[in-house]
PDB file of C-alpha atoms in Angstrom:
ATOM      1  CA  MET A 891      51.512  69.366 141.695  1.00 38.00           C
ATOM      2  CA  SER A 892      47.766  69.198 142.198  1.00 40.00           C
ATOM      3  CA  ILE A 893      45.110  68.576 139.577  1.00 45.00           C
ATOM      4  CA  SER A 894      42.179  70.981 139.652  1.00 47.00           C
ATOM      5  CA  PHE A 895      38.841  70.540 137.940  1.00 42.00           C
ATOM      6  CA  SER A 896      37.007  73.377 136.242  1.00 49.00           C
ATOM      7  CA  ALA A 897      33.348  73.379 135.247  1.00 46.00           C
ATOM      8  CA  SER A 898      34.318  72.399 131.703  1.00 46.00           C
ATOM      9  CA  THR A 899      36.268  69.384 132.930  1.00 47.00           C
ATOM     10  CA  ARG A 900      33.419  68.265 135.183  1.00 46.00           C
ATOM     11  CA  ALA A 901      31.056  68.540 132.233  1.00 44.00           C
ATOM     12  CA  ILE A 902      33.251  66.185 130.235  1.00 44.00           C
ATOM     13  CA  ALA A 903      32.883  63.553 132.973  1.00 45.00           C
ATOM     14  CA  ALA A 904      29.130  63.367 132.414  1.00 44.00           C
ATOM     15  CA  THR A 905      29.593  62.392 128.770  1.00 41.00           C
ATOM     16  CA  LEU A 906      31.558  59.289 129.792  1.00 40.00           C
ATOM     17  CA  ALA A 907      28.910  57.797 132.059  1.00 38.00           C
ATOM     18  CA  LEU A 908      27.299  55.697 129.318  1.00 39.00           C
ATOM     19  CA  GLY A 909      30.604  54.298 128.103  1.00 41.00           C
ATOM     20  CA  ALA A 910      31.606  53.291 131.626  1.00 40.00           C
ATOM     21  CA  ALA A 911      28.293  51.483 132.078  1.00 35.00           C
ATOM     22  CA  CYS A 912      28.865  49.518 128.858  1.00 40.00           C
ATOM     23  CA  VAL A 913      32.258  48.316 130.083  1.00 43.00           C
ATOM     24  CA  ALA A 914      30.775  47.190 133.405  1.00 38.00           C
ATOM     25  CA  GLN A 915      27.989  45.283 131.668  1.00 40.00           C
ATOM     26  CA  ALA A 916      30.452  43.492 129.406  1.00 48.00           C
ATOM     27  CA  ALA A 917      32.629  42.568 132.376  1.00 44.00           C
ATOM     28  CA  ALA A 918      29.735  40.700 133.971  1.00 41.00           C
ATOM     29  CA  GLY A 919      29.759  38.344 130.981  1.00 41.00           C
ATOM     30  CA  GLY A 920      33.414  37.388 131.462  1.00 52.00           C
ATOM     31  CA  ALA A 921      34.907  39.727 128.871  1.00 73.00           C
ATOM     32  CA  CYS A 922      35.661  43.422 128.668  1.00 91.00           C
ATOM     33  CA  ALA A 923      34.535  45.749 125.903  1.00 97.00           C
ATOM     34  CA  ALA A 924      34.503  49.472 125.206  1.00 97.00           C
ATOM     35  CA  ARG A 925      33.789  51.924 122.396  1.00 98.00           C
ATOM     36  CA  SER A 926      35.226  55.374 121.907  1.00 97.00           C
ATOM     37  CA  PRO A 927      32.974  58.445 122.241  1.00 95.00           C
ATOM     38  CA  ASP A 928      32.038  60.847 119.461  1.00 94.00           C
ATOM     39  CA  GLY A 929      34.675  63.363 120.593  1.00 95.00           C
ATOM     40  CA  ARG A 930      38.404  62.760 120.782  1.00 97.00           C
ATOM     41  CA  GLN A 931      40.051  61.287 123.840  1.00 98.00           C
ATOM     42  CA  ALA A 932      43.612  62.465 124.296  1.00 98.00           C
ATOM     43  CA  LEU A 933      46.471  60.007 124.508  1.00 99.00           C
ATOM     44  CA  VAL A 934      48.857  61.300 127.192  1.00 99.00           C
ATOM     45  CA  GLU A 935      52.363  59.868 126.827  1.00 99.00           C
ATOM     46  CA  LEU A 936      54.933  60.287 129.590  1.00 99.00           C
ATOM     47  CA  TYR A 937      58.494  59.500 128.515  1.00 99.00           C
ATOM     48  CA  THR A 938      60.298  58.513 131.684  1.00 99.00           C
ATOM     49  CA  SER A 939      63.090  56.398 133.188  1.00 99.00           C
ATOM     50  CA  GLU A 940      64.000  54.926 136.551  1.00 99.00           C
ATOM     51  CA  GLY A 941      67.516  56.248 135.951  1.00 98.00           C
ATOM     52  CA  CYS A 942      66.383  59.886 135.844  1.00 98.00           C
ATOM     53  CA  SER A 943      66.173  61.815 139.130  1.00 98.00           C
ATOM     54  CA  SER A 944      63.672  64.281 137.637  1.00 98.00           C
ATOM     55  CA  CYS A 945      61.255  61.512 136.670  1.00 99.00           C
ATOM     56  CA  PRO A 946      59.706  60.276 139.959  1.00 99.00           C
ATOM     57  CA  PRO A 947      57.656  63.495 140.405  1.00 98.00           C
ATOM     58  CA  ALA A 948      56.412  63.078 136.827  1.00 99.00           C
ATOM     59  CA  ASP A 949      55.549  59.433 137.520  1.00 99.00           C
ATOM     60  CA  ASP A 950      53.538  60.568 140.551  1.00 98.00           C
ATOM     61  CA  TRP A 951      51.828  63.213 138.408  1.00 98.00           C
ATOM     62  CA  LEU A 952      50.788  60.560 135.888  1.00 98.00           C
ATOM     63  CA  ALA A 953      49.464  58.332 138.669  1.00 98.00           C
ATOM     64  CA  ARG A 954      47.280  61.154 140.003  1.00 97.00           C
ATOM     65  CA  LEU A 955      46.184  61.943 136.479  1.00 96.00           C
ATOM     66  CA  ALA A 956      45.236  58.319 135.839  1.00 96.00           C
ATOM     67  CA  SER A 957      42.860  58.304 138.792  1.00 94.00           C
ATOM     68  CA  HIS A 958      40.894  61.086 137.054  1.00 93.00           C
ATOM     69  CA  ARG A 959      41.264  59.823 133.487  1.00 92.00           C
ATOM     70  CA  ALA A 960      37.510  59.440 132.840  1.00 89.00           C
ATOM     71  CA  ALA A 961      36.730  62.983 133.976  1.00 89.00           C
ATOM     72  CA  LEU A 962      39.584  64.381 131.917  1.00 90.00           C
ATOM     73  CA  ARG A 963      38.814  62.132 128.920  1.00 94.00           C
ATOM     74  CA  ILE A 964      42.386  60.970 128.531  1.00 98.00           C
ATOM     75  CA  VAL A 965      44.301  57.722 128.094  1.00 98.00           C
ATOM     76  CA  PRO A 966      47.597  58.074 130.012  1.00 99.00           C
ATOM     77  CA  LEU A 967      50.582  55.793 129.370  1.00 99.00           C
ATOM     78  CA  ALA A 968      54.105  55.665 130.804  1.00 99.00           C
ATOM     79  CA  LEU A 969      56.734  54.834 128.184  1.00 99.00           C
ATOM     80  CA  HIS A 970      60.101  54.001 129.753  1.00 99.00           C
ATOM     81  CA  VAL A 971      63.019  54.872 127.452  1.00 99.00           C
ATOM     82  CA  ASP A 972      66.353  53.059 127.397  1.00 98.00           C
ATOM     83  CA  TYR A 973      68.933  55.825 126.873  1.00 98.00           C
ATOM     84  CA  TRP A 974      69.428  56.161 130.641  1.00 98.00           C
ATOM     85  CA  ASP A 975      70.301  52.479 131.018  1.00 97.00           C
ATOM     86  CA  GLY A 976      74.047  52.981 130.575  1.00 92.00           C
ATOM     87  CA  LEU A 977      74.262  55.588 133.338  1.00 94.00           C
ATOM     88  CA  GLY A 978      74.229  53.409 136.429  1.00 94.00           C
ATOM     89  CA  TRP A 979      70.820  51.737 136.501  1.00 97.00           C
ATOM     90  CA  THR A 980      69.042  49.524 133.975  1.00 98.00           C
ATOM     91  CA  ASP A 981      65.319  50.223 133.895  1.00 99.00           C
ATOM     92  CA  ARG A 982      63.533  46.861 133.622  1.00 98.00           C
ATOM     93  CA  PHE A 983      60.545  48.544 131.970  1.00 98.00           C
ATOM     94  CA  ALA A 984      62.547  50.342 129.278  1.00 99.00           C
ATOM     95  CA  GLN A 985      62.069  49.494 125.609  1.00 98.00           C
ATOM     96  CA  HIS A 986      64.124  50.859 122.744  1.00 99.00           C
ATOM     97  CA  ARG A 987      60.985  51.283 120.642  1.00 99.00           C
ATOM     98  CA  PHE A 988      59.864  53.990 123.091  1.00 99.00           C
ATOM     99  CA  THR A 989      63.145  55.830 122.590  1.00 99.00           C
ATOM    100  CA  GLU A 990      62.557  55.613 118.843  1.00 98.00           C
ATOM    101  CA  ARG A 991      59.007  56.897 119.227  1.00 98.00           C
ATOM    102  CA  GLN A 992      60.228  59.820 121.326  1.00 98.00           C
ATOM    103  CA  ARG A 993      62.868  60.678 118.727  1.00 98.00           C
ATOM    104  CA  ALA A 994      60.185  60.655 116.023  1.00 97.00           C
ATOM    105  CA  LEU A 995      58.134  63.037 118.171  1.00 97.00           C
ATOM    106  CA  ALA A 996      61.124  65.377 118.432  1.00 97.00           C
ATOM    107  CA  SER A 997      61.791  65.167 114.706  1.00 96.00           C
ATOM    108  CA  ARG A 998      58.216  66.120 113.845  1.00 94.00           C
ATOM    109  CA  GLY A 999      58.654  69.169 116.054  1.00 91.00           C
ATOM    110  CA  GLY A1000      61.775  70.197 114.149  1.00 91.00           C
ATOM    111  CA  GLY A1001      64.313  69.053 116.739  1.00 89.00           C
ATOM    112  CA  SER A1002      66.563  66.117 117.527  1.00 87.00           C
ATOM    113  CA  PHE A1003      66.942  66.438 121.303  1.00 93.00           C
ATOM    114  CA  VAL A1004      65.144  63.996 123.609  1.00 97.00           C
ATOM    115  CA  TYR A1005      64.836  64.299 127.370  1.00 98.00           C
ATOM    116  CA  THR A1006      62.967  62.977 130.377  1.00 99.00           C
ATOM    117  CA  PRO A1007      60.451  63.580 131.662  1.00 99.00           C
ATOM    118  CA  GLU A1008      58.613  64.610 128.511  1.00 99.00           C
ATOM    119  CA  VAL A1009      54.856  64.674 127.949  1.00 99.00           C
ATOM    120  CA  ALA A1010      52.959  64.473 124.677  1.00 98.00           C
ATOM    121  CA  VAL A1011      49.205  65.006 124.369  1.00 98.00           C
ATOM    122  CA  ALA A1012      47.403  63.637 121.307  1.00 98.00           C
ATOM    123  CA  GLY A1013      50.726  63.235 119.531  1.00 98.00           C
ATOM    124  CA  ARG A1014      52.104  66.715 120.258  1.00 97.00           C
ATOM    125  CA  GLU A1015      54.680  67.736 122.849  1.00 98.00           C
ATOM    126  CA  LEU A1016      53.360  69.757 125.791  1.00 98.00           C
ATOM    127  CA  ARG A1017      56.356  71.383 127.442  1.00 96.00           C
ATOM    128  CA  ASN A1018      54.362  73.182 130.136  1.00 97.00           C
ATOM    129  CA  TRP A1019      52.502  70.066 131.281  1.00 98.00           C
ATOM    130  CA  ARG A1020      53.305  70.940 134.905  1.00 97.00           C
ATOM    131  CA  ASP A1021      50.960  73.926 134.568  1.00 98.00           C
ATOM    132  CA  ALA A1022      47.563  72.401 135.415  1.00 96.00           C
ATOM    133  CA  ASP A1023      45.690  75.101 133.498  1.00 97.00           C
ATOM    134  CA  ALA A1024      47.789  74.608 130.366  1.00 97.00           C
ATOM    135  CA  PHE A1025      47.328  70.853 130.537  1.00 97.00           C
ATOM    136  CA  GLU A1026      43.583  71.190 131.014  1.00 96.00           C
ATOM    137  CA  ARG A1027      43.289  73.604 128.101  1.00 96.00           C
ATOM    138  CA  ARG A1028      44.989  71.102 125.806  1.00 97.00           C
ATOM    139  CA  VAL A1029      42.859  68.117 126.811  1.00 96.00           C
ATOM    140  CA  VAL A1030      39.601  70.095 126.828  1.00 95.00           C
ATOM    141  CA  ALA A1031      40.365  71.445 123.358  1.00 96.00           C
ATOM    142  CA  THR A1032      41.113  67.915 122.165  1.00 96.00           C
ATOM    143  CA  ALA A1033      37.884  66.528 123.641  1.00 95.00           C
ATOM    144  CA  ALA A1034      35.868  69.262 121.926  1.00 96.00           C
ATOM    145  CA  GLU A1035      36.935  68.043 118.478  1.00 96.00           C
ATOM    146  CA  PRO A1036      34.868  65.390 116.683  1.00 96.00           C
ATOM    147  CA  ALA A1037      36.735  62.116 116.373  1.00 97.00           C
ATOM    148  CA  ARG A1038      37.715  61.257 112.807  1.00 97.00           C
ATOM    149  CA  VAL A1039      37.898  57.549 113.653  1.00 98.00           C
ATOM    150  CA  GLY A1040      36.006  55.286 116.010  1.00 98.00           C
ATOM    151  CA  ILE A1041      37.570  52.509 118.081  1.00 99.00           C
ATOM    152  CA  ALA A1042      35.944  49.365 119.453  1.00 99.00           C
ATOM    153  CA  LEU A1043      38.029  47.205 121.772  1.00 98.00           C
ATOM    154  CA  SER A1044      37.332  43.930 123.543  1.00 98.00           C
ATOM    155  CA  ALA A1045      39.485  41.578 125.583  1.00 96.00           C
ATOM    156  CA  ALA A1046      38.923  38.143 127.076  1.00 94.00           C
ATOM    157  CA  ARG A1047      41.319  36.293 129.348  1.00 89.00           C
ATOM    158  CA  ARG A1048      42.329  32.786 128.319  1.00 86.00           C
ATOM    159  CA  ALA A1049      44.513  31.205 131.023  1.00 81.00           C
ATOM    160  CA  ASP A1050      47.822  33.090 130.794  1.00 86.00           C
ATOM    161  CA  ALA A1051      46.910  35.106 127.723  1.00 91.00           C
ATOM    162  CA  LEU A1052      44.571  37.857 126.652  1.00 93.00           C
ATOM    163  CA  ASP A1053      42.610  37.677 123.400  1.00 96.00           C
ATOM    164  CA  VAL A1054      42.181  41.212 122.089  1.00 98.00           C
ATOM    165  CA  ASP A1055      39.917  42.374 119.265  1.00 98.00           C
ATOM    166  CA  LEU A1056      40.396  45.863 117.859  1.00 98.00           C
ATOM    167  CA  SER A1057      38.172  47.530 115.283  1.00 98.00           C
ATOM    168  CA  VAL A1058      38.890  50.953 113.784  1.00 98.00           C
ATOM    169  CA  THR A1059      36.205  52.671 111.707  1.00 97.00           C
ATOM    170  CA  PRO A1060      36.884  55.822 109.667  1.00 96.00           C
ATOM    171  CA  ARG A1061      34.565  58.783 110.150  1.00 96.00           C
ATOM    172  CA  ALA A1062      34.122  62.109 108.399  1.00 95.00           C
ATOM    173  CA  GLY A1063      37.469  63.757 107.740  1.00 94.00           C
ATOM    174  CA  ALA A1064      39.543  60.620 108.327  1.00 95.00           C
ATOM    175  CA  PRO A1065      42.934  60.524 106.574  1.00 94.00           C
ATOM    176  CA  ARG A1066      43.348  58.115 103.681  1.00 90.00           C
ATOM    177  CA  ALA A1067      45.751  56.078 105.789  1.00 92.00           C
ATOM    178  CA  VAL A1068      45.861  55.517 109.536  1.00 95.00           C
ATOM    179  CA  VAL A1069      47.835  53.229 111.824  1.00 96.00           C
ATOM    180  CA  ALA A1070      46.698  51.676 115.086  1.00 98.00           C
ATOM    181  CA  TYR A1071      48.555  50.616 118.219  1.00 99.00           C
ATOM    182  CA  LEU A1072      47.774  48.346 121.149  1.00 98.00           C
ATOM    183  CA  ALA A1073      49.486  48.634 124.525  1.00 98.00           C
ATOM    184  CA  LEU A1074      49.229  46.323 127.517  1.00 97.00           C
ATOM    185  CA  TYR A1075      49.862  48.390 130.644  1.00 98.00           C
ATOM    186  CA  GLU A1076      50.366  47.517 134.306  1.00 97.00           C
ATOM    187  CA  ASN A1077      49.463  49.454 137.443  1.00 97.00           C
ATOM    188  CA  GLY A1078      50.562  49.262 141.058  1.00 96.00           C
ATOM    189  CA  ILE A1079      54.264  48.582 140.492  1.00 97.00           C
ATOM    190  CA  GLU A1080      56.937  49.163 143.137  1.00 97.00           C
ATOM    191  CA  SER A1081      60.590  49.156 142.155  1.00 98.00           C
ATOM    192  CA  GLN A1082      63.673  49.273 144.365  1.00 98.00           C
ATOM    193  CA  VAL A1083      66.404  51.267 142.641  1.00 98.00           C
ATOM    194  CA  ARG A1084      69.903  50.245 143.764  1.00 98.00           C
ATOM    195  CA  ALA A1085      72.116  52.439 141.581  1.00 98.00           C
ATOM    196  CA  GLY A1086      72.145  55.565 139.470  1.00 97.00           C
ATOM    197  CA  GLU A1087      70.551  58.933 140.208  1.00 97.00           C
ATOM    198  CA  ASN A1088      67.649  57.354 142.150  1.00 98.00           C
ATOM    199  CA  ARG A1089      69.808  54.980 144.190  1.00 98.00           C
ATOM    200  CA  GLY A1090      68.071  53.890 147.395  1.00 98.00           C
ATOM    201  CA  ALA A1091      64.629  55.064 146.277  1.00 98.00           C
ATOM    202  CA  THR A1092      61.461  53.012 146.096  1.00 98.00           C
ATOM    203  CA  LEU A1093      59.638  54.122 142.974  1.00 98.00           C
ATOM    204  CA  HIS A1094      55.917  53.710 142.386  1.00 98.00           C
ATOM    205  CA  HIS A1095      54.625  53.316 138.850  1.00 98.00           C
ATOM    206  CA  GLU A1096      51.196  53.342 137.205  1.00 98.00           C
ATOM    207  CA  ARG A1097      50.165  52.808 133.581  1.00 99.00           C
ATOM    208  CA  VAL A1098      53.529  51.293 132.614  1.00 99.00           C
ATOM    209  CA  VAL A1099      53.467  49.886 129.085  1.00 99.00           C
ATOM    210  CA  ARG A1100      54.661  46.269 129.164  1.00 97.00           C
ATOM    211  CA  GLN A1101      53.727  45.179 125.636  1.00 97.00           C
ATOM    212  CA  TRP A1102      53.415  47.308 122.503  1.00 98.00           C
ATOM    213  CA  ILE A1103      51.918  46.211 119.192  1.00 98.00           C
ATOM    214  CA  GLY A1104      51.981  48.385 116.110  1.00 97.00           C
ATOM    215  CA  PRO A1105      51.901  50.167 113.861  1.00 97.00           C
ATOM    216  CA  LEU A1106      48.972  48.179 112.461  1.00 97.00           C
ATOM    217  CA  ALA A1107      47.714  49.374 109.090  1.00 92.00           C
ATOM    218  CA  SER A1108      44.861  48.549 106.762  1.00 76.00           C
ATOM    219  CA  LYS A1109      45.886  47.004 103.448  1.00 70.00           C
ATOM    220  CA  ALA A1110      43.416  49.224 101.612  1.00 64.00           C
ATOM    221  CA  SER A1111      44.781  52.271  99.802  1.00 61.00           C
ATOM    222  CA  ALA A1112      41.903  54.490 100.950  1.00 63.00           C
ATOM    223  CA  ALA A1113      40.296  55.013 104.337  1.00 70.00           C
ATOM    224  CA  ALA A1114      38.839  51.638 105.293  1.00 80.00           C
ATOM    225  CA  PRO A1115      37.926  49.787 108.486  1.00 91.00           C
ATOM    226  CA  LEU A1116      40.752  48.001 110.268  1.00 95.00           C
ATOM    227  CA  ASP A1117      40.099  44.820 112.242  1.00 96.00           C
ATOM    228  CA  VAL A1118      42.853  43.220 114.304  1.00 96.00           C
ATOM    229  CA  GLN A1119      42.965  40.171 116.569  1.00 97.00           C
ATOM    230  CA  ARG A1120      45.942  39.545 118.832  1.00 97.00           C
ATOM    231  CA  ARG A1121      46.744  37.176 121.696  1.00 96.00           C
ATOM    232  CA  LEU A1122      48.889  38.874 124.338  1.00 94.00           C
ATOM    233  CA  PRO A1123      50.734  36.756 126.921  1.00 92.00           C
ATOM    234  CA  LEU A1124      50.140  37.534 130.586  1.00 89.00           C
ATOM    235  CA  PRO A1125      52.469  36.631 133.472  1.00 84.00           C
ATOM    236  CA  ALA A1126      52.269  32.902 134.149  1.00 80.00           C
ATOM    237  CA  GLY A1127      50.036  32.023 137.077  1.00 76.00           C
ATOM    238  CA  LEU A1128      48.495  35.488 137.290  1.00 79.00           C
ATOM    239  CA  ARG A1129      45.830  35.430 139.993  1.00 78.00           C
ATOM    240  CA  ALA A1130      42.368  36.813 139.287  1.00 72.00           C
ATOM    241  CA  GLN A1131      42.768  39.495 141.950  1.00 73.00           C
ATOM    242  CA  ASP A1132      46.027  40.634 140.346  1.00 83.00           C
ATOM    243  CA  ALA A1133      44.617  40.755 136.820  1.00 83.00           C
ATOM    244  CA  ALA A1134      42.899  44.030 137.697  1.00 86.00           C
ATOM    245  CA  ARG A1135      46.334  45.686 137.652  1.00 93.00           C
ATOM    246  CA  TYR A1136      46.439  45.315 133.879  1.00 94.00           C
ATOM    247  CA  GLY A1137      44.639  47.006 131.028  1.00 96.00           C
ATOM    248  CA  ILE A1138      44.679  47.537 127.288  1.00 97.00           C
ATOM    249  CA  ALA A1139      44.987  50.886 125.550  1.00 98.00           C
ATOM    250  CA  ALA A1140      44.374  51.401 121.850  1.00 99.00           C
ATOM    251  CA  PHE A1141      44.997  54.477 119.781  1.00 99.00           C
ATOM    252  CA  VAL A1142      44.907  55.509 116.139  1.00 98.00           C
ATOM    253  CA  GLU A1143      47.445  57.816 114.555  1.00 97.00           C
ATOM    254  CA  ASP A1144      47.812  59.742 111.316  1.00 97.00           C
ATOM    255  CA  PRO A1145      51.221  58.495 110.098  1.00 95.00           C
ATOM    256  CA  ALA A1146      51.737  61.609 107.999  1.00 94.00           C
ATOM    257  CA  THR A1147      51.514  64.025 110.933  1.00 96.00           C
ATOM    258  CA  GLY A1148      51.826  61.935 114.105  1.00 97.00           C
ATOM    259  CA  ASP A1149      48.495  63.288 115.372  1.00 98.00           C
ATOM    260  CA  VAL A1150      46.689  60.795 117.593  1.00 98.00           C
ATOM    261  CA  LEU A1151      43.154  60.835 116.222  1.00 98.00           C
ATOM    262  CA  GLN A1152      41.501  58.780 118.955  1.00 99.00           C
ATOM    263  CA  ALA A1153      42.418  56.733 122.021  1.00 99.00           C
ATOM    264  CA  LEU A1154      40.569  54.207 124.163  1.00 99.00           C
ATOM    265  CA  ASP A1155      41.243  52.602 127.531  1.00 98.00           C
ATOM    266  CA  LEU A1156      40.046  49.155 128.633  1.00 97.00           C
ATOM    267  CA  PRO A1157      40.954  47.926 132.123  1.00 94.00           C
ATOM    268  CA  LEU A1158      41.212  44.146 132.353  1.00 87.00           C
ATOM    269  CA  CYS A1159      38.137  42.692 134.016  1.00 78.00           C
ATOM    270  CA  GLY A1160      38.670  38.998 134.437  1.00 58.00           C
TER     271      GLY A1160
END
């Protein structure tokens, strides 16, 4: 599947130029930082598994999508579920919490059936995600909405760990209660599958979530800022040139509806 760019999508890219410059400037000082824009950025969740023969094309789709994430104003993440693990191949990236999150997504939609590959945009299932026009319509519509929360995110590497600071600020129309999540993702992964439906295949993965923190909630009963500091372990002995494979994503969700109100991406920069 190819990804096409309409005039509206290209226009969105221009609005991100300032934010990208801010990240680059922060990186020069030895730490990374980013702030969310005034409009919403769509969290794109791909529920996938190395044990599923239908998933490699979806993984490739997400990888192509990720290379255009600024233009599309999206934050893509690959969440590997574990319910395929008993069918011949154990996915080393699978986490049960992602299966639980996918089941909650299905329940909010009035169902109980989960499947792979599945795509959710801004907290809502998008069944026709393979249709480039349908996908673009969803993300463009999301980006056109004013964000009801703002996110500021910074990260600094300390030996084999990453110190992350997250700040969430309510804006006009924010729900009384929100929850935030942090995800450490990894790019450029190759995996040799030796059993199951993809036996003999070499799979290529991008944006794979390796660590997941949340839900994080403010203790206040009404809409209030949320400030979080976390230290995330990195692989021991990670070389500087390999650190660029990692990044942090943050997003804020309305726990009552599951809507993702805002999302932010921060590639690791040293």
